[in-house]
PDB file of C-alpha atoms in Angstrom:
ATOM      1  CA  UNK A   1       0.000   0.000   0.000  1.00 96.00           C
ATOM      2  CA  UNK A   2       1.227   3.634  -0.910  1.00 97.00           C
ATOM      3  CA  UNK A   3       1.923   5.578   1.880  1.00 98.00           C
ATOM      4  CA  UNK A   4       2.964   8.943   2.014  1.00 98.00           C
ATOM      5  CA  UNK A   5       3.532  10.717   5.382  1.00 98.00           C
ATOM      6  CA  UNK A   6       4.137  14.491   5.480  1.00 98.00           C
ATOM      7  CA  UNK A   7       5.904  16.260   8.847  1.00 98.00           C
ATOM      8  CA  UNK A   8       7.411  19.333  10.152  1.00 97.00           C
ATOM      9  CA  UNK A   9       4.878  21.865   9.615  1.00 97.00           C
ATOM     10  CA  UNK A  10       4.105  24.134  12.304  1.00 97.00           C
ATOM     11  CA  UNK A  11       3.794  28.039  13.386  1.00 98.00           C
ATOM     12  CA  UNK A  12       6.834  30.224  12.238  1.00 98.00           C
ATOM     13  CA  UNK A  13       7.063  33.785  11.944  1.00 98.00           C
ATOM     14  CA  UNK A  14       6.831  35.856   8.703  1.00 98.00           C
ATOM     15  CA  UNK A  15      10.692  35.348   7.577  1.00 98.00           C
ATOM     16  CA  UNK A  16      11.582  32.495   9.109  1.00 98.00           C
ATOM     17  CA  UNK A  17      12.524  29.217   7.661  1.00 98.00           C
ATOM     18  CA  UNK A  18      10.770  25.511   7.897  1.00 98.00           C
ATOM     19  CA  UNK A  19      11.819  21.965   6.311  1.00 98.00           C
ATOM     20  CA  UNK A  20       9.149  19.935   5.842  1.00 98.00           C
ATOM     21  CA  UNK A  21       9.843  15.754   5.072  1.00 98.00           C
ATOM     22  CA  UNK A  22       7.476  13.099   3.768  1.00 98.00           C
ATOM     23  CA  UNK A  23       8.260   9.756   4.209  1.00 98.00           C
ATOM     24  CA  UNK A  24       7.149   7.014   1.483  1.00 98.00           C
ATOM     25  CA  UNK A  25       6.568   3.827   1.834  1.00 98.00           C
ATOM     26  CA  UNK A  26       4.782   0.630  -0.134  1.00 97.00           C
ATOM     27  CA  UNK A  27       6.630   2.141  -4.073  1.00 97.00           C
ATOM     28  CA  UNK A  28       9.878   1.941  -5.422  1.00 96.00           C
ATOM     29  CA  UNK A  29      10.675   5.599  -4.709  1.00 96.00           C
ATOM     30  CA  UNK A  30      13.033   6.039  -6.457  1.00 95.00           C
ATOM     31  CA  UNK A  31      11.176   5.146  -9.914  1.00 95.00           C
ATOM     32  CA  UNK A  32       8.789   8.161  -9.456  1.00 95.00           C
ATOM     33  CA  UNK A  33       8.810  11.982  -9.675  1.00 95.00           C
ATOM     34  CA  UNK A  34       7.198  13.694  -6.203  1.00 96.00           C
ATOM     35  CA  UNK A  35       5.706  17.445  -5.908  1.00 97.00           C
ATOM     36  CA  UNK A  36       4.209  19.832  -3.174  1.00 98.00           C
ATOM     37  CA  UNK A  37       0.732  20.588  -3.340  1.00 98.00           C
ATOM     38  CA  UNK A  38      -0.766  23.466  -1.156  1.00 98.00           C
ATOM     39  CA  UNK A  39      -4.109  24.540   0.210  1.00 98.00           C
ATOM     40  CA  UNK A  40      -4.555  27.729   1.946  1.00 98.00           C
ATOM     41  CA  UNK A  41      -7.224  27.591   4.840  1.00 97.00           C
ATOM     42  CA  UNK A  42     -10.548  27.511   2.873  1.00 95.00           C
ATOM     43  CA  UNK A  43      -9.160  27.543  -0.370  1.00 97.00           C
ATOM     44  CA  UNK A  44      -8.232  25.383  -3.633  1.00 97.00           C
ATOM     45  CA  UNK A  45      -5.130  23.675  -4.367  1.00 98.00           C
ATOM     46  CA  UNK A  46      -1.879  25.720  -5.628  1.00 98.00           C
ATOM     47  CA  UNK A  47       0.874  23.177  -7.247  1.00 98.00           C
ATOM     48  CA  UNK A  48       3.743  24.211  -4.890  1.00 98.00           C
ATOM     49  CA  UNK A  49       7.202  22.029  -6.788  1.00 97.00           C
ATOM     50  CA  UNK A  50       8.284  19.114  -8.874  1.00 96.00           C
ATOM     51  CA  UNK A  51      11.376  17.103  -8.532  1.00 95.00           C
ATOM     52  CA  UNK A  52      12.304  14.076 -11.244  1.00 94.00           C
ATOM     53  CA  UNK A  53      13.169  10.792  -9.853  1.00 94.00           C
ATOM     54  CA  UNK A  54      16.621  11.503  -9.920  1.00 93.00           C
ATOM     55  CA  UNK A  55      16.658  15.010  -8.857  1.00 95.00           C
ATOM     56  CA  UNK A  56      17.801  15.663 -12.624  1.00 94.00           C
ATOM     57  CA  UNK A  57      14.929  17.949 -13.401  1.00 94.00           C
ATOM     58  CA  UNK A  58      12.937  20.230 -10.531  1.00 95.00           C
ATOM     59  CA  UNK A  59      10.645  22.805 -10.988  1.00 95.00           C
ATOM     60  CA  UNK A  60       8.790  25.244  -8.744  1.00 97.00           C
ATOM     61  CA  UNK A  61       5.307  27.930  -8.854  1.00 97.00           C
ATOM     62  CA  UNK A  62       6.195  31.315  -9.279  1.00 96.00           C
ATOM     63  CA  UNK A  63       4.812  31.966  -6.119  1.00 97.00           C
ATOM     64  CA  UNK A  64       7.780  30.290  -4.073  1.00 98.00           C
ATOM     65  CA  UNK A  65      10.813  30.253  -6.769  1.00 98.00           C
ATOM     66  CA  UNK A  66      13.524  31.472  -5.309  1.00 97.00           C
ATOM     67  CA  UNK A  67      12.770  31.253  -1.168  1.00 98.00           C
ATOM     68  CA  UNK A  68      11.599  27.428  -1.362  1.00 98.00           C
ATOM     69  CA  UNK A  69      13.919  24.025  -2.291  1.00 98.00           C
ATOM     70  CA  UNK A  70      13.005  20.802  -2.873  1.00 98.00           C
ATOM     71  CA  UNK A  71      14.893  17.991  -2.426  1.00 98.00           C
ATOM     72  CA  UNK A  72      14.355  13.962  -1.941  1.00 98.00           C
ATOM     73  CA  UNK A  73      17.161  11.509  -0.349  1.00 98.00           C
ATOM     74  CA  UNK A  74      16.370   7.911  -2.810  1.00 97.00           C
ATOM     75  CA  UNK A  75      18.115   5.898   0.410  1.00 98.00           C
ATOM     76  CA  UNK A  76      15.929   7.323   3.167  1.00 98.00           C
ATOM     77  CA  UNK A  77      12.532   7.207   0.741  1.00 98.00           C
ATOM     78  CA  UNK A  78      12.258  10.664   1.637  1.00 98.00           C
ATOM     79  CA  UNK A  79      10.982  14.047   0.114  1.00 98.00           C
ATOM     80  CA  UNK A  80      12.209  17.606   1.177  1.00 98.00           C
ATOM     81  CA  UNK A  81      10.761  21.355   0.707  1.00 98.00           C
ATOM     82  CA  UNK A  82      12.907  23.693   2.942  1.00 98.00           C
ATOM     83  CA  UNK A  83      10.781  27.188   2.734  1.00 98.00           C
ATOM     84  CA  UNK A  84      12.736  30.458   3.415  1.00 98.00           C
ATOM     85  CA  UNK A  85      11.717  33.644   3.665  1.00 98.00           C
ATOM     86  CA  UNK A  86       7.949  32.809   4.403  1.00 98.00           C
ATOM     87  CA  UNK A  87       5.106  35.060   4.396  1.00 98.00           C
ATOM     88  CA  UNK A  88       1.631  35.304   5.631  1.00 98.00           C
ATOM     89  CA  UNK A  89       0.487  33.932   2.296  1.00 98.00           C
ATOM     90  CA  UNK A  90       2.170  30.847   2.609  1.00 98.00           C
ATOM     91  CA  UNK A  91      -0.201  29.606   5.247  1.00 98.00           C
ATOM     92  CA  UNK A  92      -1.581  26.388   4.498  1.00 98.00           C
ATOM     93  CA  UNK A  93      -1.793  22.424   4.365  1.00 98.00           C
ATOM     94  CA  UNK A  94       1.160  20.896   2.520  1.00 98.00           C
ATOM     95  CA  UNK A  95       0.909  17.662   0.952  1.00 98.00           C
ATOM     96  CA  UNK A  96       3.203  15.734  -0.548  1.00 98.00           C
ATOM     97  CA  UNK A  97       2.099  13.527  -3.906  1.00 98.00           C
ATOM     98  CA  UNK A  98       3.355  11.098  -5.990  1.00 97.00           C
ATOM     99  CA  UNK A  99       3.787  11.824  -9.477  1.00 95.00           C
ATOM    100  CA  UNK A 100       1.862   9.041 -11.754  1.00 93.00           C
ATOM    101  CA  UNK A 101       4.634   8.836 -13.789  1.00 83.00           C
ATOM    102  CA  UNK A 102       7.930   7.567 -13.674  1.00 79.00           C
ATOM    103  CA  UNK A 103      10.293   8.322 -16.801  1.00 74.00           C
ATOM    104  CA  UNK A 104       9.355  12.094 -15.928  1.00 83.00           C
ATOM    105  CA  UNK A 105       8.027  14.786 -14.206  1.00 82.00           C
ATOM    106  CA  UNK A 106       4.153  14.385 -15.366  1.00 88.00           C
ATOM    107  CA  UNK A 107       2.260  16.526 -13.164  1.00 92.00           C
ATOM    108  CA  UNK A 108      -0.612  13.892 -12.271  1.00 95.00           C
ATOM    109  CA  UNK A 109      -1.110  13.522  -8.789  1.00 97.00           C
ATOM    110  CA  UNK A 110      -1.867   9.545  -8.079  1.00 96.00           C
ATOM    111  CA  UNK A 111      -1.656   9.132  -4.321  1.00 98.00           C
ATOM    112  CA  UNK A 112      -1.703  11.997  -1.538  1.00 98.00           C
ATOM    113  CA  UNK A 113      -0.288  12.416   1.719  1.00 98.00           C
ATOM    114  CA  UNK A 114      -2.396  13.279   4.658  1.00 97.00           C
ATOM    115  CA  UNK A 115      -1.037  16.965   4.992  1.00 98.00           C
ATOM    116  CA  UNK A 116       0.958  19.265   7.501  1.00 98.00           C
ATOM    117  CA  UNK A 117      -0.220  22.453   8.042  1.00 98.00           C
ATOM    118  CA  UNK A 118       2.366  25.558   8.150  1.00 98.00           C
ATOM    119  CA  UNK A 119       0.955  28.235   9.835  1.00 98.00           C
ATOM    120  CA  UNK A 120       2.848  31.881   9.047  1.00 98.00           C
ATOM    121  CA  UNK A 121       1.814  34.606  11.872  1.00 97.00           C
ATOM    122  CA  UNK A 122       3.713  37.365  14.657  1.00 96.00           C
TER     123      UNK A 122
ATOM    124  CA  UNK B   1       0.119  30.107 -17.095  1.00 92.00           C
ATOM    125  CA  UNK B   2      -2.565  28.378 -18.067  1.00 96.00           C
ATOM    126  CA  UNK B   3      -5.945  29.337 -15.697  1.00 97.00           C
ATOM    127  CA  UNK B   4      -8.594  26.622 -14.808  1.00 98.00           C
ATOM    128  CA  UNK B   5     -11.721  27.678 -14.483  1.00 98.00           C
ATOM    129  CA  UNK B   6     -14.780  25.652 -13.230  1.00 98.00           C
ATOM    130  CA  UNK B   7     -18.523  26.087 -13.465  1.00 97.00           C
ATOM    131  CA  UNK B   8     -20.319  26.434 -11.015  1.00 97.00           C
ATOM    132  CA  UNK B   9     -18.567  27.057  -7.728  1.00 97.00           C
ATOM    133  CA  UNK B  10     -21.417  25.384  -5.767  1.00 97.00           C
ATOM    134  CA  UNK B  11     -23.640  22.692  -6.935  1.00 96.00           C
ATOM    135  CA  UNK B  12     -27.269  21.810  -5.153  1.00 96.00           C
ATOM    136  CA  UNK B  13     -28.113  18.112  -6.191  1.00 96.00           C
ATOM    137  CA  UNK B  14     -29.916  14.907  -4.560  1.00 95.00           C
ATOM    138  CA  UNK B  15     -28.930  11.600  -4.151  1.00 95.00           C
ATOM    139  CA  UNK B  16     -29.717  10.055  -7.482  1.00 96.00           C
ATOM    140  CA  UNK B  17     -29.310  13.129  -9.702  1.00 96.00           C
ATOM    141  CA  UNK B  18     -27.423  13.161 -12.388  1.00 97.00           C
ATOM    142  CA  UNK B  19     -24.635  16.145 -11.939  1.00 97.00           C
ATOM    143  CA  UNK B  20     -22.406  17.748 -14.244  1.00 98.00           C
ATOM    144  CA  UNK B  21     -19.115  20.095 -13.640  1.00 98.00           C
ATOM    145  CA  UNK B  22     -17.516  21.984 -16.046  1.00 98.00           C
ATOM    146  CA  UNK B  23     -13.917  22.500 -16.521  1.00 98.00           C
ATOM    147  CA  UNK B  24     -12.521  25.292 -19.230  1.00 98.00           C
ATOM    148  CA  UNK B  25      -8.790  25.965 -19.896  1.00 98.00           C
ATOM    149  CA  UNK B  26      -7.400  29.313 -20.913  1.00 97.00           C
ATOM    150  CA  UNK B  27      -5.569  27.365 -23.832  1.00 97.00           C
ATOM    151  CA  UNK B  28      -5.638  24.144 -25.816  1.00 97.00           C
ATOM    152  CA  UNK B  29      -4.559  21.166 -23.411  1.00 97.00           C
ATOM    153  CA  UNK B  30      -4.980  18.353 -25.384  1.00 96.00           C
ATOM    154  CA  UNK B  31      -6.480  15.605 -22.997  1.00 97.00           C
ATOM    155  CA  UNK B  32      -4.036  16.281 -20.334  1.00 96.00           C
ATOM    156  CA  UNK B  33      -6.757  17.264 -17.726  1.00 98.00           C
ATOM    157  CA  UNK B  34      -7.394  15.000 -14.468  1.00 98.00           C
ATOM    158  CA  UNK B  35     -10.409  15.185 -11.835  1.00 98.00           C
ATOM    159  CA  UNK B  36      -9.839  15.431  -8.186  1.00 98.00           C
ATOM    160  CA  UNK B  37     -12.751  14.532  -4.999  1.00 98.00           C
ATOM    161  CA  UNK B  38     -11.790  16.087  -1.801  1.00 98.00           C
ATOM    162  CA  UNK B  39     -13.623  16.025   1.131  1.00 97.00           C
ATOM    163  CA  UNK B  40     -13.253  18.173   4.401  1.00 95.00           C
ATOM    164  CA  UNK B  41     -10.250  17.474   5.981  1.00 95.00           C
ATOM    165  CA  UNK B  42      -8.823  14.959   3.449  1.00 97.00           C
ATOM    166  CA  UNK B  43      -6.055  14.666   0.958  1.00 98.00           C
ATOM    167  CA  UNK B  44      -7.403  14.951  -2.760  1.00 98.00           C
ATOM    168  CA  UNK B  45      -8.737  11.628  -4.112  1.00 98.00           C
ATOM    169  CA  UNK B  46      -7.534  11.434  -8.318  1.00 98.00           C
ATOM    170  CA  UNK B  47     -10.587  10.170  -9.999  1.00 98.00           C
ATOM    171  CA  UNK B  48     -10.549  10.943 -13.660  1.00 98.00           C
ATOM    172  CA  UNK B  49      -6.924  11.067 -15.623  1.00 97.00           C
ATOM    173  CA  UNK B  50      -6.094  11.907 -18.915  1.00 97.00           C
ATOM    174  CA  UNK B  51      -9.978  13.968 -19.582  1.00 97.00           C
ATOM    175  CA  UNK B  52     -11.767  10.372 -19.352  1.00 98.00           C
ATOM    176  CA  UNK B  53      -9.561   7.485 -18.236  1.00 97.00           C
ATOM    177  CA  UNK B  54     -10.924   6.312 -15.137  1.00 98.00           C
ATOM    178  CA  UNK B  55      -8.510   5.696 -11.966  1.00 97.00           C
ATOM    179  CA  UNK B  56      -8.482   2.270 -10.577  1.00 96.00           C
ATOM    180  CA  UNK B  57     -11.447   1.702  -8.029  1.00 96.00           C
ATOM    181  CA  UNK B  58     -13.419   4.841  -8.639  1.00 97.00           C
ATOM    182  CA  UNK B  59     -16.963   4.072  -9.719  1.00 97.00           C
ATOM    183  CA  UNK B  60     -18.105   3.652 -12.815  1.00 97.00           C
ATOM    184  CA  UNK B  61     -20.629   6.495 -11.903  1.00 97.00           C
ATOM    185  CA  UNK B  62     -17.842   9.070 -12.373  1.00 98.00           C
ATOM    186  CA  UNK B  63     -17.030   9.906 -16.031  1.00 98.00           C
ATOM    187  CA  UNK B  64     -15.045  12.682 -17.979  1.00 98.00           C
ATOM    188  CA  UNK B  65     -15.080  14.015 -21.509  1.00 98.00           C
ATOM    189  CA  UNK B  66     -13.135  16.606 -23.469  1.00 98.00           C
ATOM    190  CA  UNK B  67     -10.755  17.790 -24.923  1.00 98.00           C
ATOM    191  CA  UNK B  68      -8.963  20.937 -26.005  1.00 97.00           C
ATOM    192  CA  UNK B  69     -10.127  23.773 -23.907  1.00 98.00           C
ATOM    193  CA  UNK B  70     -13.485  22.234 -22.228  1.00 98.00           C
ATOM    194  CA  UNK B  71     -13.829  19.347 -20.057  1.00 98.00           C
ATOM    195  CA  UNK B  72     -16.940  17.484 -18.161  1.00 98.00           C
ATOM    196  CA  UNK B  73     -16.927  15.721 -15.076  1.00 98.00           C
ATOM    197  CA  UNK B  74     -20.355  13.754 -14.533  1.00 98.00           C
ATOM    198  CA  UNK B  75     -21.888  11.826 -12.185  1.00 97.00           C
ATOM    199  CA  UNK B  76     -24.162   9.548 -13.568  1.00 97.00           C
ATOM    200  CA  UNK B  77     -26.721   9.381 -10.407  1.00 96.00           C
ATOM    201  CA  UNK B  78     -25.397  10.783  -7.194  1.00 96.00           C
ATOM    202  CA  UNK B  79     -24.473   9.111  -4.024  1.00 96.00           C
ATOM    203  CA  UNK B  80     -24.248  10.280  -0.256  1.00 94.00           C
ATOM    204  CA  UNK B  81     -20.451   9.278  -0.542  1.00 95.00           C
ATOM    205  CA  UNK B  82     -20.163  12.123  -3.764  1.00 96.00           C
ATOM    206  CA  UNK B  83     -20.742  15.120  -1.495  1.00 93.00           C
ATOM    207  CA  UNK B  84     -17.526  16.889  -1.665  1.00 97.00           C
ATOM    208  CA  UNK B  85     -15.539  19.574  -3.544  1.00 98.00           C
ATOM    209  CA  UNK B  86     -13.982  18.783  -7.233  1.00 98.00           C
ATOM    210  CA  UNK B  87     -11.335  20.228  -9.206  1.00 98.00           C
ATOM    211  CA  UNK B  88     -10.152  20.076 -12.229  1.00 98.00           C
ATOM    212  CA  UNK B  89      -5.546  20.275 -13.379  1.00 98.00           C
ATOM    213  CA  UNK B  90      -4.367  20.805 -16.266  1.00 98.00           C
ATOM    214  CA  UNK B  91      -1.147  18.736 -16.900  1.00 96.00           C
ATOM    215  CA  UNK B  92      -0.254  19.877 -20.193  1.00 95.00           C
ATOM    216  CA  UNK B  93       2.280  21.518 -19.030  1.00 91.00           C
ATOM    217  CA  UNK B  94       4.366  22.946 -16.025  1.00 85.00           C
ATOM    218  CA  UNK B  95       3.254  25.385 -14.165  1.00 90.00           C
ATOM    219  CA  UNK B  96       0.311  22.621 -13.516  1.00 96.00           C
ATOM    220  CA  UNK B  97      -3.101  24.397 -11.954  1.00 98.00           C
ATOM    221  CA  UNK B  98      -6.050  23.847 -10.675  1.00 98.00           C
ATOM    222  CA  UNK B  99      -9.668  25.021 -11.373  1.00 98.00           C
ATOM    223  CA  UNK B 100     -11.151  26.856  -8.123  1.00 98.00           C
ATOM    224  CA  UNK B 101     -13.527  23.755  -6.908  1.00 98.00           C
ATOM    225  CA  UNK B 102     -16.703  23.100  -7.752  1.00 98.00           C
ATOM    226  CA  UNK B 103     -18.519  22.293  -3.920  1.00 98.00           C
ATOM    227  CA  UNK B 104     -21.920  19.554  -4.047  1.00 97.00           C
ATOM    228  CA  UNK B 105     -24.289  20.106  -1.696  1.00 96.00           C
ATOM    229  CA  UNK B 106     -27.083  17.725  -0.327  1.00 88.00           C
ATOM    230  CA  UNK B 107     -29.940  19.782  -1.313  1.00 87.00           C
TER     231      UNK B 107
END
């Protein structure tokens, strides 16, 4: 079973920094491309970042290029985003998905983490 | 970028109706358009891939259709489990987004 289990979210203050993991489990995953997905409180989903398979190609939303980085470790079946610089307007749930493809970054979302909220306030 | 938008942003419908949402991109995107269920407090669900594929284990109640700029989501008679908010990606190319949700209501 695909499991994907997103931590290290939490309440930070406007300019501060974060790193938030997801751990995968029940996939090869190293075979697949991963991504960020956001939802602000009460709002729709924002595509967040993209990272191949092999950390060859990674992409991000205008929104965060520049202050966030993603990153995945193959060995530890893990997933990164370290956010910098954050703002008000990055408040929100933070899931971590699994790309449906594997020979590239697709951009179809096929299984979901459960979420960790980041929470930007003084 | 390529904008989603969805029609409407709230849908009134009872069990055993036959609902429709509507999907329109701000360019041509082929069939590279998926469906998404979420309900409150839960991860997106991927129902519909590729404008009308159907993902393994979602009803056969749940169908897409389109291509281009304007895409369908319909469910064929509504169940108590459908009540939730859907949205439409384009994945035609990077930077994906996401329609604004379309939210079905028990009416």
């Amino acid at each position: 079973e695909v499991q994907l289990v997103e931590s290290g979210g939490g309440l930070v203050k406007p300019g501060g920094s974060l790193r938030l993991s997801c751990a995968a489990s029940g996939f090869t995953f190293s075979s697949y491309s991963m991504n960020w997905v956001r939802q602000a409180p009460g709002k729709g989903l924002e595509w967040v970042s993209s990272i191949s398979s092999s950390s060859s190609y990674i992409y991000y939303a205008d929104s965060v290029k520049g202050r966030f980085t993603i990153s995945r470790d193959n060995a530890k079946n893990s997933l990164y985003l370290q956010m910098n610089s954050l703002r008000a307007e990055d408040t929100a749930v933070y899931y971590c998905a699994r790309d449906s493809y594997t020979a590239m970054v697709g951009g179809l979302f096929d299984y979901w983490g459960q979420g960790t909220l980041v929470t930007v306030s003084s | 970028d390529i904008q989603m938008t969805q029609s409407p942003s709230t849908l009134s419908a009872s069990v055993g109706d036959r609902v429709t949402i509507t999907c329109r991109a701000s360019q041509s995107i082929s069939s590279w358009l998926a469906w998404y269920q979420q309900k409150p407090g839960k991860a997106p669900k991927l129902l519909i891939y590729k404008a009308s594929s159907l993902e393994s284990g979602v009803p056969s109640r749940f169908s897409g259709s389109g291509s281009g700029t304007e895409f369908t989501l319909t469910i064929s008679s509504l169940q108590p489990d459908d009540f939730a908010t859907y949205y439409c990606q384009q994945y035609n190319s990077y930077q994906w987004t996401f329609g604004q949700g379309t939210k079905v209501e028990i009416k």
